[in-house]
GROMACS .gro file of C-alpha atoms in nm:
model
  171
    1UNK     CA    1   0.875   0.490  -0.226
    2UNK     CA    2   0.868   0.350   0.153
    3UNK     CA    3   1.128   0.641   0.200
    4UNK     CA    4   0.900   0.949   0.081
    5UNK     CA    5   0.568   0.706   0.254
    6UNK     CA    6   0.754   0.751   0.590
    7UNK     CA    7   0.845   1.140   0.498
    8UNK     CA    8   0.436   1.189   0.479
    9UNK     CA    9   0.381   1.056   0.800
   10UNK     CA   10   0.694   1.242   0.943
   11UNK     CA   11   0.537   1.591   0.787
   12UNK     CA   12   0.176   1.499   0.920
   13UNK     CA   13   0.270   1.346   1.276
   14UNK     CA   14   0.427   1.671   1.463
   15UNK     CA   15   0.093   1.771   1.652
   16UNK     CA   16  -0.008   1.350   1.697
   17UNK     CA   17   0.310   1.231   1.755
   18UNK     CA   18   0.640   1.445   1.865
   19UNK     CA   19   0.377   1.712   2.023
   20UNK     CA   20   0.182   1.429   2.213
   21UNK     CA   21   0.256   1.390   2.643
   22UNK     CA   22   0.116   1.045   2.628
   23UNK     CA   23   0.390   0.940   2.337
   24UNK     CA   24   0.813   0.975   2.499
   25UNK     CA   25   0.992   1.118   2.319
   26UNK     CA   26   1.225   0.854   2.323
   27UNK     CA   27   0.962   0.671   2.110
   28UNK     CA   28   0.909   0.903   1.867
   29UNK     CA   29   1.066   0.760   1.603
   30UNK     CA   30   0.971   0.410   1.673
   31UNK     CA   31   0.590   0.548   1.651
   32UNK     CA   32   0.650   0.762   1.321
   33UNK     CA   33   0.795   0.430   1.166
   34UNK     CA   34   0.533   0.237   1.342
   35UNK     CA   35   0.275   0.435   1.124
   36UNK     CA   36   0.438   0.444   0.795
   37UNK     CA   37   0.483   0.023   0.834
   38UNK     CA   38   0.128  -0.008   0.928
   39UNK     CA   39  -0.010   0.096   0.600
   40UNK     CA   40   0.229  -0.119   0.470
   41UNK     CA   41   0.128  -0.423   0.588
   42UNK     CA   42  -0.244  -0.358   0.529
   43UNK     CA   43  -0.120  -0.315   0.198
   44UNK     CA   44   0.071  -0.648   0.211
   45UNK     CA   45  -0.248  -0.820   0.352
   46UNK     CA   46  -0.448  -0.712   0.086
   47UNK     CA   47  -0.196  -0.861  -0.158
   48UNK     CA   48  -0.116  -1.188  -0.022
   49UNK     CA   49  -0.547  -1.251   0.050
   50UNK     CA   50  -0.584  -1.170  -0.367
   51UNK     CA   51  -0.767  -0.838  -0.284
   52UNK     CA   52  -0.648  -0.640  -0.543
   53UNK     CA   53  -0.965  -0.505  -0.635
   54UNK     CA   54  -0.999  -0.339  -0.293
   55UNK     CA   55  -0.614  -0.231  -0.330
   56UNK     CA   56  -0.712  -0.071  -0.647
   57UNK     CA   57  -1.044   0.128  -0.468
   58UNK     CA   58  -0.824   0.222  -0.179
   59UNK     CA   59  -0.649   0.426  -0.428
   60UNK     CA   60  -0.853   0.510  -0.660
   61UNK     CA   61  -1.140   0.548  -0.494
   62UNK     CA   62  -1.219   0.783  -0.181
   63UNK     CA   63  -1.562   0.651  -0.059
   64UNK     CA   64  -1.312   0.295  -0.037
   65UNK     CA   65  -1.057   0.451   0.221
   66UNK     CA   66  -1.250   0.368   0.499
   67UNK     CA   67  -1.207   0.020   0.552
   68UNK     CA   68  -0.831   0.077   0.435
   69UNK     CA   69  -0.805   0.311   0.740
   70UNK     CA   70  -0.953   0.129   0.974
   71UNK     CA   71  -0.744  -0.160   0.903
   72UNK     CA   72  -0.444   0.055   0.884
   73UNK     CA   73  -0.555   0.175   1.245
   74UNK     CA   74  -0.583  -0.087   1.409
   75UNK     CA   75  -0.285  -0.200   1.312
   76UNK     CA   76  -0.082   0.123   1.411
   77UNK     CA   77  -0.300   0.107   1.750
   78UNK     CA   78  -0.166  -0.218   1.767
   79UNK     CA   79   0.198  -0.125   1.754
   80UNK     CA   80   0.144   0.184   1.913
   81UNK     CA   81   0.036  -0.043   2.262
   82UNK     CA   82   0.320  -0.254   2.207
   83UNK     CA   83   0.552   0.084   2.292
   84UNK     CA   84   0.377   0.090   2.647
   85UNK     CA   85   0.098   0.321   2.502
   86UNK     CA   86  -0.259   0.334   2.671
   87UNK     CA   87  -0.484   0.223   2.443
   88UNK     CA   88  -0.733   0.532   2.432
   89UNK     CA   89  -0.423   0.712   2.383
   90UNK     CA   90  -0.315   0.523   2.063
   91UNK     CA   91  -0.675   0.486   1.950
   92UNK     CA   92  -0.678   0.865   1.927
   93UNK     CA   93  -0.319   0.923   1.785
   94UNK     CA   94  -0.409   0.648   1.476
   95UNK     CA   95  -0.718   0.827   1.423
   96UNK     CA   96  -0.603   1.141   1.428
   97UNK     CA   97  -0.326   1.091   1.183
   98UNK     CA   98  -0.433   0.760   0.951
   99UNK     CA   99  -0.699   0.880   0.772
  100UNK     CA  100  -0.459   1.236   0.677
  101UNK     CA  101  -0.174   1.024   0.584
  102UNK     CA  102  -0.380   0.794   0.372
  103UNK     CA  103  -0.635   1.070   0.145
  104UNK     CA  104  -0.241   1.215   0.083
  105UNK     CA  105  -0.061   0.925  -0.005
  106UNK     CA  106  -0.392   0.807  -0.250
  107UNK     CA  107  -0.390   1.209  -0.383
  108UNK     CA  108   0.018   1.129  -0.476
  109UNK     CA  109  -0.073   0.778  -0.628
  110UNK     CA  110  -0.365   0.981  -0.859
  111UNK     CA  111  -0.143   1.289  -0.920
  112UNK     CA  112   0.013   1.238  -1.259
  113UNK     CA  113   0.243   1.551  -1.188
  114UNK     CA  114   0.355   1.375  -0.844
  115UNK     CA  115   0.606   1.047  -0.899
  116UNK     CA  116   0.700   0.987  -0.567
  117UNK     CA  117   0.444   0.764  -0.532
  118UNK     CA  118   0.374   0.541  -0.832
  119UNK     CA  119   0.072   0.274  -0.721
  120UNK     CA  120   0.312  -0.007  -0.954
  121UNK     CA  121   0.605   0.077  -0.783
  122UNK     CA  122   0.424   0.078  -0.475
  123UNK     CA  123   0.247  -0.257  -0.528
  124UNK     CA  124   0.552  -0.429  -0.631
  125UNK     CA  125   0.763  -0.314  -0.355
  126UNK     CA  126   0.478  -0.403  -0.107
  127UNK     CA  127   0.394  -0.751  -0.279
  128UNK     CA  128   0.748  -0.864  -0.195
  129UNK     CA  129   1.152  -0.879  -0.233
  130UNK     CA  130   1.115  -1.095  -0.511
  131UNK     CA  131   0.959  -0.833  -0.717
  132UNK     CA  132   0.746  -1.077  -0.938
  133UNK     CA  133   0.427  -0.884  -0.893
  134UNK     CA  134   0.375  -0.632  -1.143
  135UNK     CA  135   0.043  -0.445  -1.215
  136UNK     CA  136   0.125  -0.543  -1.573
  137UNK     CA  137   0.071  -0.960  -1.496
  138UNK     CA  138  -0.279  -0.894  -1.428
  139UNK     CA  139  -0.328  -0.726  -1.767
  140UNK     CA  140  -0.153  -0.969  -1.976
  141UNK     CA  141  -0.377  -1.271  -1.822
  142UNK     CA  142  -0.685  -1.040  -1.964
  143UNK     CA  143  -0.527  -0.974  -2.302
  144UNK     CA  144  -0.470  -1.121  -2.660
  145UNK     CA  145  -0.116  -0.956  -2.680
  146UNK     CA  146   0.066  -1.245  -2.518
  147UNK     CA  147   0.306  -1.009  -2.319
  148UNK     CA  148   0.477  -1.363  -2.161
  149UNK     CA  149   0.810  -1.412  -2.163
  150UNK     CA  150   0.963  -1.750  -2.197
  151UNK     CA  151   1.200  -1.874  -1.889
  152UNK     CA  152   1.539  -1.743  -2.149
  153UNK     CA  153   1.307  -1.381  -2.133
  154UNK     CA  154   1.229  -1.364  -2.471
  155UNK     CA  155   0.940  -1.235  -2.522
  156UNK     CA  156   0.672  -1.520  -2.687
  157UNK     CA  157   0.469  -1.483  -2.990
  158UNK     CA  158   0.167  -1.189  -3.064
  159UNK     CA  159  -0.075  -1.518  -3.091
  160UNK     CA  160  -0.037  -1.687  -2.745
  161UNK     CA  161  -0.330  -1.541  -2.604
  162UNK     CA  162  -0.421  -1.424  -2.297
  163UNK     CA  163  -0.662  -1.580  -1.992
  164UNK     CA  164  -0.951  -1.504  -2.155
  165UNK     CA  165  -0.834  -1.737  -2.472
  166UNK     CA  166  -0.647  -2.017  -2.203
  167UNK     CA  167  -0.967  -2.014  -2.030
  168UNK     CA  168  -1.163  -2.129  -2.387
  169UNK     CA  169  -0.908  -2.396  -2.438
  170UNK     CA  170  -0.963  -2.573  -2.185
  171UNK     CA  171  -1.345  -2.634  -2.251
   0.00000   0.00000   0.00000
């Protein structure tokens, strides 16, 4: 997935990018990658603070891109500057190119058809190299099925409960 994220920006960064006097072209590269691991660590951000719910409307939901790209760039404005960029100059490229890159990559999350870019296997590679996170914990806290697994990883009895039923124990 972080392979075909930095193949978008690659196909949507010729004009900002490789085309652009105020970028070298010995920094090319460095800025294409630059862009590609800025939307990953907004992503990551989102994660570690809890905010799945705004991770979820980034994808899902267009009207919720904005504050997704502007984090995303300031971020690659950020990195952009620390190449020896003028600011204006990286201002403009992220803007130019951010909000593109993202309305494609949440079209490929939504596109059944598409599975280059699967929002699990995008959240769990972004939450982490453990690979703990799955979309799939959050539903089994909300659900009756159980779903846990004991520490052997067998799976534990249809009656366990989910949060919901945890939750009513405890009071």
């Amino acid at each position: 997935m972080l392979k075909n994220l930095e193949n978008l920006v690659r196909e949507n960064a010729q004009s900002a990018i490789v085309d652009n006097s105020e970028i070298p072209n010995d920094k090319n590269e460095a800025a294409i990658e630059a862009a590609s691991t800025s939307i990953i660590d907004v992503l990551r951000q989102k994660i570690a603070a809890g905010d799945i719910n705004g991770l979820i409307s980034s994808f899902k939901d267009p009207s919720a891109q904005g504050a997704t790209s502007n984090e995303v760039e300031n971020n690659f404005t950020s990195k952009l500057q620390d190449m020896g960029i003028n600011l204006e100059s990286a201002k403009a490229v992220a803007a130019s190119i951010i909000p593109g890159i993202l309305a494609k990559f949440n079209q490929k999350t939504n596109d059944p058809s598409d599975n280059s870019f699967d929002f699990q296997d995008i959240v769990a590679q972004v939450a982490g190299p453990d690979g703990k996170f799955q979309l799939s914990d959050l539903t089994n806290l909300f659900n009756n099925k159980g779903g846990d697994t004991t520490s052997s990883g067998d799976q534990k009895g249809e009656n366990d409960g989910g949060f919901i039923d945890k939750m009513k124990d405890m009071f």
